[in-house]
Amino acid sequence: MSETRGSHSKHEDMELNRGPWTVEEDKLLTRYIACHGEGRWNLLARCSGLRRTGKSCRLRWLNYLKPDVRRGNLTPEEQLLILELHSKWGNRWSRIAHHLPGRTDNEIKNYWRTRVQKQARQLKVDANSAKFRDAVRCYWMPRLLQKFGSSQTMQYSLEANTNTTISDRVQHRPCVEIINPSMQRCQLGSSSSHEPQVPENRSSVFPPLPANMSEFPWRASDEIPGVAFNLFSSGFSMNNAYDLGTCDLTPVSASAPIYSDLAYGTDNNDCSNYNGDNLWSMDELCDMLKSYVSGADTKVPFSDHNS
DNA sequence: AAAACTCGCAACCGCCTAAAT
DNA sequence: TATTTAGGCGGTTGCGAGTTT
């Protein structure tokens, strides 16, 4: 029978410690495991003197006390791997955790809920929707790769079968391979680190261009009044530019036209925390769209689009 | 300065499955 | 073969710290 609340008598429940572990409890658990090894958690709970359930002991050990547990912020490459593996496997936290040495399923789950789902909420899209997955693949992941790859040699491959595991590849940089076919056009490293990334499913992400933007080259000074780039609308809008420089998909308010050299905006829709490095500039948008055009198998006749 | 709010994370809960009896 | 037990997993909760109002 599983160790549920109902499997204990009231008396037993009252004797059990709950909540945060004390230093003494940690010492006791660590010492016991040092002598007897891991496993047999219920026996451990009974014999160690800890007034905890076996499950609680197991969790405390695996998620916190075990020596190889890594603590601290997830690195960009770890975040990237989580995004990548989650897109393949969904909420299989334990399975994902196996590919991130030292990270626990709990930590990864927390990361997903607090960071990733937050972005989806703010964008008002379902975190499991195709739209959000596209955005993650096409914008967030490449930005992480830029962070990750700025001092690395990056290499993409579509080959899923390699001699090393993904976690090996995370541990043994710089040769990292991302095995998501949807990113096959998202190359980085061979040229400028600001090389735009082109989504596979362009039409779902890039809106049609207005007629006056159908010719290149564009410059930051080109006037496209009141136009901002909205990933999730069918056209252009003043609002909802996205701060992707920080790997956030947080909507920001384009309180100044984004065709100026740098866009403005923060989480709180004011300009007080303006930081040009953290926002897409119009140059970047132009580069991205240029790349969209040049990367098309059949050149897209933008002028034919009338949004 | 304090109340309200948000965030990150450790811990718990309940369900499920495999192993043991 | 049926029942019991232990352990694993994903979802959820609650608390402390930090931030905003």
mmCIF file of C-alpha atoms (C1' of nucleotides) in Angstrom:
data_model
loop_
_atom_site.group_PDB
_atom_site.id
_atom_site.type_symbol
_atom_site.label_atom_id
_atom_site.label_comp_id
_atom_site.label_asym_id
_atom_site.label_seq_id
_atom_site.Cartn_x
_atom_site.Cartn_y
_atom_site.Cartn_z
ATOM 1 C CA MET A 1 0.000 0.000 0.000
ATOM 2 C CA SER A 2 1.246 3.409 -0.732
ATOM 3 C CA GLU A 3 2.204 5.677 2.085
ATOM 4 C CA THR A 4 -0.781 7.922 2.168
ATOM 5 C CA ARG A 5 -2.250 9.857 4.987
ATOM 6 C CA GLY A 6 -4.896 7.198 5.398
ATOM 7 C CA SER A 7 -2.392 4.436 5.975
ATOM 8 C CA HIS A 8 -1.308 5.872 9.301
ATOM 9 C CA SER A 9 -3.184 5.996 12.517
ATOM 10 C CA LYS A 10 -3.856 9.384 14.060
ATOM 11 C CA HIS A 11 -1.363 8.573 16.771
ATOM 12 C CA GLU A 12 1.355 7.793 14.243
ATOM 13 C CA ASP A 13 0.600 10.946 12.281
ATOM 14 C CA MET A 14 0.947 13.077 15.365
ATOM 15 C CA GLU A 15 4.393 11.678 15.991
ATOM 16 C CA LEU A 16 5.648 12.359 12.500
ATOM 17 C CA ASN A 17 7.588 15.480 11.747
ATOM 18 C CA ARG A 18 6.389 17.459 8.777
ATOM 19 C CA GLY A 19 7.522 20.538 6.993
ATOM 20 C CA PRO A 20 11.058 21.815 6.574
ATOM 21 C CA TRP A 21 13.900 19.587 7.653
ATOM 22 C CA THR A 22 16.156 20.682 10.466
ATOM 23 C CA VAL A 23 19.939 20.560 10.367
ATOM 24 C CA GLU A 24 19.864 17.751 12.909
ATOM 25 C CA GLU A 25 17.501 15.696 10.793
ATOM 26 C CA ASP A 26 19.714 16.238 7.769
ATOM 27 C CA LYS A 27 22.742 15.064 9.706
ATOM 28 C CA LEU A 28 20.899 12.022 10.941
ATOM 29 C CA LEU A 29 19.744 11.070 7.475
ATOM 30 C CA THR A 30 23.156 11.659 5.924
ATOM 31 C CA ARG A 31 24.886 9.637 8.589
ATOM 32 C CA TYR A 32 22.456 6.763 8.244
ATOM 33 C CA ILE A 33 22.849 6.618 4.485
ATOM 34 C CA ALA A 34 26.622 6.809 4.810
ATOM 35 C CA CYS A 35 26.467 3.674 6.946
ATOM 36 C CA HIS A 36 23.698 1.726 5.274
ATOM 37 C CA GLY A 37 23.372 3.117 1.794
ATOM 38 C CA GLU A 38 20.351 4.383 -0.082
ATOM 39 C CA GLY A 39 17.080 2.568 -0.528
ATOM 40 C CA ARG A 40 14.745 0.709 1.819
ATOM 41 C CA TRP A 41 13.369 4.058 2.804
ATOM 42 C CA ASN A 42 10.705 2.853 5.187
ATOM 43 C CA LEU A 43 13.233 0.772 7.056
ATOM 44 C CA LEU A 44 15.499 3.784 7.130
ATOM 45 C CA ALA A 45 12.692 5.925 8.490
ATOM 46 C CA ARG A 46 12.022 3.419 11.270
ATOM 47 C CA CYS A 47 15.607 2.681 12.216
ATOM 48 C CA SER A 48 17.316 6.023 11.823
ATOM 49 C CA GLY A 49 15.402 7.713 14.591
ATOM 50 C CA LEU A 50 13.929 10.197 12.165
ATOM 51 C CA ARG A 51 10.281 10.880 12.727
ATOM 52 C CA ARG A 52 9.662 11.075 9.048
ATOM 53 C CA THR A 53 8.013 8.876 6.465
ATOM 54 C CA GLY A 54 10.193 6.834 4.177
ATOM 55 C CA LYS A 55 8.983 8.915 1.308
ATOM 56 C CA SER A 56 9.943 12.107 3.027
ATOM 57 C CA CYS A 57 13.436 10.741 3.704
ATOM 58 C CA ARG A 58 13.827 9.640 0.126
ATOM 59 C CA LEU A 59 12.745 13.007 -1.204
ATOM 60 C CA ARG A 60 14.994 14.925 1.145
ATOM 61 C CA TRP A 61 17.965 12.806 0.151
ATOM 62 C CA LEU A 62 17.407 12.777 -3.574
ATOM 63 C CA ASN A 63 16.406 16.400 -3.944
ATOM 64 C CA TYR A 64 18.702 18.050 -1.460
ATOM 65 C CA LEU A 65 21.238 16.065 0.491
ATOM 66 C CA LYS A 66 22.687 13.728 -2.084
ATOM 67 C CA PRO A 67 26.242 14.894 -2.787
ATOM 68 C CA ASP A 68 25.918 15.114 -6.553
ATOM 69 C CA VAL A 69 22.852 17.339 -6.458
ATOM 70 C CA ARG A 70 23.671 20.559 -8.223
ATOM 71 C CA ARG A 71 22.294 23.741 -6.814
ATOM 72 C CA GLY A 72 21.941 27.220 -8.176
ATOM 73 C CA ASN A 73 20.539 28.710 -11.332
ATOM 74 C CA LEU A 74 20.088 26.599 -14.383
ATOM 75 C CA THR A 75 22.611 27.454 -17.040
ATOM 76 C CA PRO A 76 21.431 28.529 -20.490
ATOM 77 C CA GLU A 77 22.416 25.153 -21.884
ATOM 78 C CA GLU A 78 20.442 23.383 -19.193
ATOM 79 C CA GLN A 79 17.441 25.584 -19.891
ATOM 80 C CA LEU A 80 17.812 24.855 -23.551
ATOM 81 C CA LEU A 81 17.911 21.158 -22.934
ATOM 82 C CA ILE A 82 14.814 21.327 -20.761
ATOM 83 C CA LEU A 83 12.905 23.200 -23.442
ATOM 84 C CA GLU A 84 14.084 20.783 -26.056
ATOM 85 C CA LEU A 85 13.328 17.636 -24.108
ATOM 86 C CA HIS A 86 10.004 18.932 -22.872
ATOM 87 C CA SER A 87 8.946 19.595 -26.425
ATOM 88 C CA LYS A 88 9.620 15.941 -27.122
ATOM 89 C CA TRP A 89 8.429 14.262 -23.978
ATOM 90 C CA GLY A 90 6.058 16.646 -22.235
ATOM 91 C CA ASN A 91 5.888 16.618 -18.450
ATOM 92 C CA ARG A 92 8.157 13.628 -18.034
ATOM 93 C CA TRP A 93 10.215 15.396 -15.427
ATOM 94 C CA SER A 94 12.133 12.419 -14.216
ATOM 95 C CA ARG A 95 13.045 11.400 -17.723
ATOM 96 C CA ILE A 96 14.166 14.911 -18.513
ATOM 97 C CA ALA A 97 16.135 15.096 -15.282
ATOM 98 C CA HIS A 98 18.124 12.023 -16.261
ATOM 99 C CA HIS A 99 19.666 14.090 -19.021
ATOM 100 C CA LEU A 100 20.691 16.915 -16.738
ATOM 101 C CA PRO A 101 23.340 15.587 -14.390
ATOM 102 C CA GLY A 102 22.816 16.708 -10.839
ATOM 103 C CA ARG A 103 19.435 18.259 -11.475
ATOM 104 C CA THR A 104 16.322 16.790 -9.943
ATOM 105 C CA ASP A 105 12.936 16.244 -11.468
ATOM 106 C CA ASN A 106 11.540 18.566 -8.826
ATOM 107 C CA GLU A 107 13.849 21.365 -9.832
ATOM 108 C CA ILE A 108 13.044 20.980 -13.490
ATOM 109 C CA LYS A 109 9.352 20.859 -12.757
ATOM 110 C CA ASN A 110 9.668 24.031 -10.712
ATOM 111 C CA TYR A 111 11.587 25.718 -13.496
ATOM 112 C CA TRP A 112 8.920 24.833 -15.985
ATOM 113 C CA ARG A 113 6.094 26.019 -13.795
ATOM 114 C CA THR A 114 7.652 29.221 -12.570
ATOM 115 C CA ARG A 115 9.467 30.366 -15.691
ATOM 116 C CA VAL A 116 8.110 28.739 -18.772
ATOM 117 C CA GLN A 117 4.451 28.608 -17.873
ATOM 118 C CA LYS A 118 4.670 32.152 -16.658
ATOM 119 C CA GLN A 119 5.709 33.274 -20.105
ATOM 120 C CA ALA A 120 2.834 31.393 -21.649
ATOM 121 C CA ARG A 121 0.388 32.974 -19.234
ATOM 122 C CA GLN A 122 1.677 36.428 -19.982
ATOM 123 C CA LEU A 123 1.352 35.807 -23.672
ATOM 124 C CA LYS A 124 -2.137 34.484 -23.045
ATOM 125 C CA VAL A 125 -1.371 31.280 -24.832
ATOM 126 C CA ASP A 126 -1.511 27.751 -23.574
ATOM 127 C CA ALA A 127 1.942 26.474 -22.638
ATOM 128 C CA ASN A 128 1.137 23.271 -24.470
ATOM 129 C CA SER A 129 -0.162 24.973 -27.563
ATOM 130 C CA ALA A 130 1.535 24.773 -30.909
ATOM 131 C CA LYS A 131 1.845 28.549 -30.922
ATOM 132 C CA PHE A 132 3.807 28.577 -27.737
ATOM 133 C CA ARG A 133 5.979 25.666 -28.792
ATOM 134 C CA ASP A 134 6.743 27.486 -32.020
ATOM 135 C CA ALA A 135 7.686 30.600 -30.134
ATOM 136 C CA VAL A 136 9.903 28.638 -27.797
ATOM 137 C CA ARG A 137 11.608 26.820 -30.629
ATOM 138 C CA CYS A 138 12.010 29.730 -32.921
ATOM 139 C CA TYR A 139 12.784 32.551 -30.516
ATOM 140 C CA TRP A 140 13.518 31.507 -27.015
ATOM 141 C CA MET A 141 15.754 28.580 -27.805
ATOM 142 C CA PRO A 142 17.865 30.451 -30.341
ATOM 143 C CA ARG A 143 18.321 33.236 -27.812
ATOM 144 C CA LEU A 144 19.476 30.739 -25.258
ATOM 145 C CA LEU A 145 21.790 29.361 -27.858
ATOM 146 C CA GLN A 146 23.185 32.783 -28.452
ATOM 147 C CA LYS A 147 23.888 33.105 -24.754
ATOM 148 C CA PHE A 148 25.237 29.612 -24.597
ATOM 149 C CA GLY A 149 27.109 29.793 -27.849
ATOM 150 C CA SER A 150 28.676 33.198 -27.617
ATOM 151 C CA SER A 151 31.871 31.644 -26.374
ATOM 152 C CA GLN A 152 31.364 28.203 -27.756
ATOM 153 C CA THR A 153 31.488 26.509 -31.071
ATOM 154 C CA MET A 154 27.934 25.549 -31.719
ATOM 155 C CA GLN A 155 26.851 22.749 -33.881
ATOM 156 C CA TYR A 156 23.415 21.653 -34.837
ATOM 157 C CA SER A 157 22.589 18.305 -36.202
ATOM 158 C CA LEU A 158 19.449 16.557 -37.177
ATOM 159 C CA GLU A 159 20.943 13.223 -36.358
ATOM 160 C CA ALA A 160 19.287 11.730 -33.351
ATOM 161 C CA ASN A 161 21.632 8.784 -33.152
ATOM 162 C CA THR A 162 25.004 9.727 -31.813
ATOM 163 C CA ASN A 163 27.625 8.047 -29.711
ATOM 164 C CA THR A 164 27.029 10.307 -26.782
ATOM 165 C CA THR A 165 24.001 11.005 -24.685
ATOM 166 C CA ILE A 166 22.468 14.422 -24.556
ATOM 167 C CA SER A 167 23.604 14.857 -20.988
ATOM 168 C CA ASP A 168 27.107 13.934 -22.052
ATOM 169 C CA ARG A 169 26.874 16.676 -24.568
ATOM 170 C CA VAL A 170 25.763 19.152 -21.953
ATOM 171 C CA GLN A 171 28.614 18.147 -19.722
ATOM 172 C CA HIS A 172 31.198 18.049 -22.432
ATOM 173 C CA ARG A 173 30.820 21.275 -24.257
ATOM 174 C CA PRO A 174 31.382 22.761 -26.699
ATOM 175 C CA CYS A 175 29.975 20.136 -29.009
ATOM 176 C CA VAL A 176 26.257 20.329 -28.391
ATOM 177 C CA GLU A 177 23.737 18.978 -30.770
ATOM 178 C CA ILE A 178 20.109 19.813 -30.748
ATOM 179 C CA ILE A 179 17.992 17.180 -32.303
ATOM 180 C CA ASN A 180 14.796 18.980 -33.020
ATOM 181 C CA PRO A 181 13.952 18.981 -36.702
ATOM 182 C CA SER A 182 12.001 22.171 -36.320
ATOM 183 C CA MET A 183 15.248 23.952 -35.613
ATOM 184 C CA GLN A 184 17.039 22.804 -38.677
ATOM 185 C CA ARG A 185 17.094 26.259 -40.107
ATOM 186 C CA CYS A 186 18.213 27.825 -36.894
ATOM 187 C CA GLN A 187 21.916 27.743 -37.390
ATOM 188 C CA LEU A 188 24.274 29.548 -35.193
ATOM 189 C CA GLY A 189 27.962 29.804 -34.783
ATOM 190 C CA SER A 190 29.155 29.539 -38.329
ATOM 191 C CA SER A 191 28.645 33.205 -38.865
ATOM 192 C CA SER A 192 27.679 36.161 -36.781
ATOM 193 C CA SER A 193 26.229 35.431 -33.374
ATOM 194 C CA HIS A 194 23.441 37.788 -34.369
ATOM 195 C CA GLU A 195 22.528 35.742 -37.361
ATOM 196 C CA PRO A 196 18.772 35.649 -37.393
ATOM 197 C CA GLN A 197 17.009 32.412 -36.794
ATOM 198 C CA VAL A 198 14.390 31.368 -39.225
ATOM 199 C CA PRO A 199 11.488 29.297 -38.063
ATOM 200 C CA GLU A 200 10.523 26.276 -40.039
ATOM 201 C CA ASN A 201 6.884 27.136 -39.905
ATOM 202 C CA ARG A 202 7.341 30.698 -40.964
ATOM 203 C CA SER A 203 3.820 31.460 -41.921
ATOM 204 C CA SER A 204 2.559 30.744 -38.453
ATOM 205 C CA VAL A 205 4.972 33.177 -36.922
ATOM 206 C CA PHE A 206 5.714 35.879 -39.414
ATOM 207 C CA PRO A 207 2.810 38.024 -40.452
ATOM 208 C CA PRO A 208 2.565 39.359 -43.946
ATOM 209 C CA LEU A 209 4.473 42.565 -44.497
ATOM 210 C CA PRO A 210 2.819 45.809 -45.320
ATOM 211 C CA ALA A 211 3.478 46.939 -48.849
ATOM 212 C CA ASN A 212 5.964 49.615 -47.878
ATOM 213 C CA MET A 213 8.214 47.018 -46.267
ATOM 214 C CA SER A 214 8.423 44.714 -49.204
ATOM 215 C CA GLU A 215 11.826 45.807 -50.350
ATOM 216 C CA PHE A 216 15.220 45.482 -48.777
ATOM 217 C CA PRO A 217 17.440 46.788 -47.473
ATOM 218 C CA TRP A 218 15.672 48.287 -44.540
ATOM 219 C CA ARG A 219 17.301 50.581 -42.105
ATOM 220 C CA ALA A 220 16.498 51.356 -38.548
ATOM 221 C CA SER A 221 15.530 54.808 -39.698
ATOM 222 C CA ASP A 222 12.964 53.537 -42.149
ATOM 223 C CA GLU A 223 9.637 54.863 -41.191
ATOM 224 C CA ILE A 224 7.000 52.316 -40.608
ATOM 225 C CA PRO A 225 4.881 54.381 -38.306
ATOM 226 C CA GLY A 226 3.328 52.754 -35.343
ATOM 227 C CA VAL A 227 4.430 49.324 -36.278
ATOM 228 C CA ALA A 228 5.675 46.720 -33.907
ATOM 229 C CA PHE A 229 6.163 43.090 -34.422
ATOM 230 C CA ASN A 230 3.666 40.820 -32.853
ATOM 231 C CA LEU A 231 4.417 37.135 -32.938
ATOM 232 C CA PHE A 232 0.915 36.180 -32.113
ATOM 233 C CA SER A 233 -1.200 38.372 -34.244
ATOM 234 C CA SER A 234 -1.974 38.061 -37.877
ATOM 235 C CA GLY A 235 -0.601 41.479 -38.568
ATOM 236 C CA PHE A 236 1.348 44.290 -37.024
ATOM 237 C CA SER A 237 0.492 46.112 -33.919
ATOM 238 C CA MET A 238 1.733 48.855 -31.660
ATOM 239 C CA ASN A 239 1.650 46.559 -28.702
ATOM 240 C CA ASN A 240 3.049 43.259 -27.704
ATOM 241 C CA ALA A 241 6.576 43.445 -28.848
ATOM 242 C CA TYR A 242 8.468 40.772 -27.016
ATOM 243 C CA ASP A 243 11.566 41.026 -24.967
ATOM 244 C CA LEU A 244 13.529 38.100 -26.203
ATOM 245 C CA GLY A 245 16.968 39.357 -25.435
ATOM 246 C CA THR A 246 16.579 38.178 -21.887
ATOM 247 C CA CYS A 247 15.104 34.938 -23.120
ATOM 248 C CA ASP A 248 11.803 36.171 -21.811
ATOM 249 C CA LEU A 249 8.692 36.068 -23.882
ATOM 250 C CA THR A 250 7.215 38.740 -21.709
ATOM 251 C CA PRO A 251 4.955 41.086 -23.594
ATOM 252 C CA VAL A 252 6.203 44.619 -23.547
ATOM 253 C CA SER A 253 4.452 47.729 -24.530
ATOM 254 C CA ALA A 254 5.851 49.483 -27.547
ATOM 255 C CA SER A 255 5.309 52.876 -26.046
ATOM 256 C CA ALA A 256 7.556 54.304 -28.695
ATOM 257 C CA PRO A 257 7.402 53.080 -32.256
ATOM 258 C CA ILE A 258 9.643 50.108 -32.647
ATOM 259 C CA TYR A 259 11.046 51.498 -35.857
ATOM 260 C CA SER A 260 13.289 53.701 -33.799
ATOM 261 C CA ASP A 261 16.698 52.267 -33.155
ATOM 262 C CA LEU A 262 15.612 50.478 -30.081
ATOM 263 C CA ALA A 263 12.283 49.549 -28.707
ATOM 264 C CA TYR A 264 11.139 50.428 -25.249
ATOM 265 C CA GLY A 265 9.300 48.519 -22.666
ATOM 266 C CA THR A 266 9.434 46.477 -19.555
ATOM 267 C CA ASP A 267 7.340 43.937 -17.793
ATOM 268 C CA ASN A 268 5.415 46.762 -16.243
ATOM 269 C CA ASN A 269 4.789 48.621 -19.427
ATOM 270 C CA ASP A 270 6.849 51.620 -18.554
ATOM 271 C CA CYS A 271 10.144 52.843 -19.842
ATOM 272 C CA SER A 272 11.950 53.268 -16.586
ATOM 273 C CA ASN A 273 13.904 50.083 -16.898
ATOM 274 C CA TYR A 274 14.810 50.551 -20.478
ATOM 275 C CA ASN A 275 17.722 48.486 -21.520
ATOM 276 C CA GLY A 276 18.459 48.411 -25.190
ATOM 277 C CA ASP A 277 20.382 45.178 -24.960
ATOM 278 C CA ASN A 278 17.324 43.360 -23.821
ATOM 279 C CA LEU A 279 15.036 44.219 -26.647
ATOM 280 C CA TRP A 280 14.824 43.567 -30.281
ATOM 281 C CA SER A 281 15.891 46.505 -32.324
ATOM 282 C CA MET A 282 14.338 47.288 -35.624
ATOM 283 C CA ASP A 283 17.631 46.277 -37.203
ATOM 284 C CA GLU A 284 17.208 42.866 -35.698
ATOM 285 C CA LEU A 285 13.664 42.629 -36.928
ATOM 286 C CA CYS A 286 14.792 43.670 -40.382
ATOM 287 C CA ASP A 287 17.569 41.118 -40.335
ATOM 288 C CA MET A 288 15.160 38.485 -39.257
ATOM 289 C CA LEU A 289 12.690 39.237 -41.958
ATOM 290 C CA LYS A 290 15.425 39.520 -44.548
ATOM 291 C CA SER A 291 16.537 36.127 -43.539
ATOM 292 C CA TYR A 292 12.978 34.948 -43.781
ATOM 293 C CA VAL A 293 12.875 36.056 -47.349
ATOM 294 C CA SER A 294 16.268 34.766 -48.347
ATOM 295 C CA GLY A 295 15.675 31.515 -46.551
ATOM 296 C CA ALA A 296 12.412 30.770 -48.287
ATOM 297 C CA ASP A 297 12.447 27.873 -50.682
ATOM 298 C CA THR A 298 10.320 29.911 -52.969
ATOM 299 C CA LYS A 299 10.732 33.572 -52.542
ATOM 300 C CA VAL A 300 7.698 34.966 -50.857
ATOM 301 C CA PRO A 301 6.120 37.772 -52.825
ATOM 302 C CA PHE A 302 5.421 40.012 -49.885
ATOM 303 C CA SER A 303 3.876 42.633 -52.055
ATOM 304 C CA ASP A 304 1.100 40.193 -52.777
ATOM 305 C CA HIS A 305 0.135 40.142 -49.145
ATOM 306 C CA ASN A 306 -2.377 42.684 -48.070
ATOM 307 C CA SER A 307 -2.982 42.353 -44.402
ATOM 308 C "C1'" DA B 1 7.175 52.061 6.773
ATOM 309 C "C1'" DA B 2 4.001 48.746 6.115
ATOM 310 C "C1'" DA B 3 0.779 46.132 3.641
ATOM 311 C "C1'" DA B 4 0.015 43.643 -0.515
ATOM 312 C "C1'" DC B 5 1.712 41.071 -3.929
ATOM 313 C "C1'" DT B 6 4.872 37.926 -6.485
ATOM 314 C "C1'" DC B 7 8.237 34.494 -6.941
ATOM 315 C "C1'" DG B 8 11.033 30.458 -6.163
ATOM 316 C "C1'" DC B 9 11.382 26.297 -4.146
ATOM 317 C "C1'" DA B 10 11.076 22.581 -0.675
ATOM 318 C "C1'" DA B 11 7.913 19.434 0.769
ATOM 319 C "C1'" DC B 12 3.733 16.932 0.616
ATOM 320 C "C1'" DC B 13 -0.113 14.292 -1.583
ATOM 321 C "C1'" DG B 14 -2.229 10.769 -4.122
ATOM 322 C "C1'" DC B 15 -1.896 7.683 -7.831
ATOM 323 C "C1'" DC B 16 0.475 4.117 -10.162
ATOM 324 C "C1'" DT B 17 3.441 0.104 -10.910
ATOM 325 C "C1'" DA B 18 6.753 -3.424 -9.929
ATOM 326 C "C1'" DA B 19 8.423 -6.500 -6.586
ATOM 327 C "C1'" DA B 20 7.767 -9.353 -2.728
ATOM 328 C "C1'" DT B 21 5.013 -12.430 -0.051
ATOM 329 C "C1'" DT C 1 -3.121 -15.692 -8.314
ATOM 330 C "C1'" DA C 2 -4.249 -12.291 -4.952
ATOM 331 C "C1'" DT C 3 -2.639 -9.191 -1.696
ATOM 332 C "C1'" DT C 4 0.675 -6.267 0.369
ATOM 333 C "C1'" DT C 5 4.618 -3.283 0.277
ATOM 334 C "C1'" DA C 6 8.015 -0.035 -1.396
ATOM 335 C "C1'" DG C 7 9.307 3.252 -4.349
ATOM 336 C "C1'" DG C 8 8.687 6.468 -8.261
ATOM 337 C "C1'" DC C 9 6.251 10.079 -10.528
ATOM 338 C "C1'" DG C 10 3.624 14.249 -11.542
ATOM 339 C "C1'" DG C 11 0.585 17.642 -9.476
ATOM 340 C "C1'" DT C 12 -0.110 20.778 -5.814
ATOM 341 C "C1'" DT C 13 0.590 23.483 -1.667
ATOM 342 C "C1'" DG C 14 2.585 26.548 1.612
ATOM 343 C "C1'" DC C 15 6.153 29.370 3.263
ATOM 344 C "C1'" DG C 16 9.919 32.649 3.317
ATOM 345 C "C1'" DA C 17 12.158 36.233 0.872
ATOM 346 C "C1'" DG C 18 12.074 39.823 -2.185
ATOM 347 C "C1'" DT C 19 9.556 43.453 -4.664
ATOM 348 C "C1'" DT C 20 6.014 46.664 -5.510
ATOM 349 C "C1'" DT C 21 2.469 49.787 -4.197
#
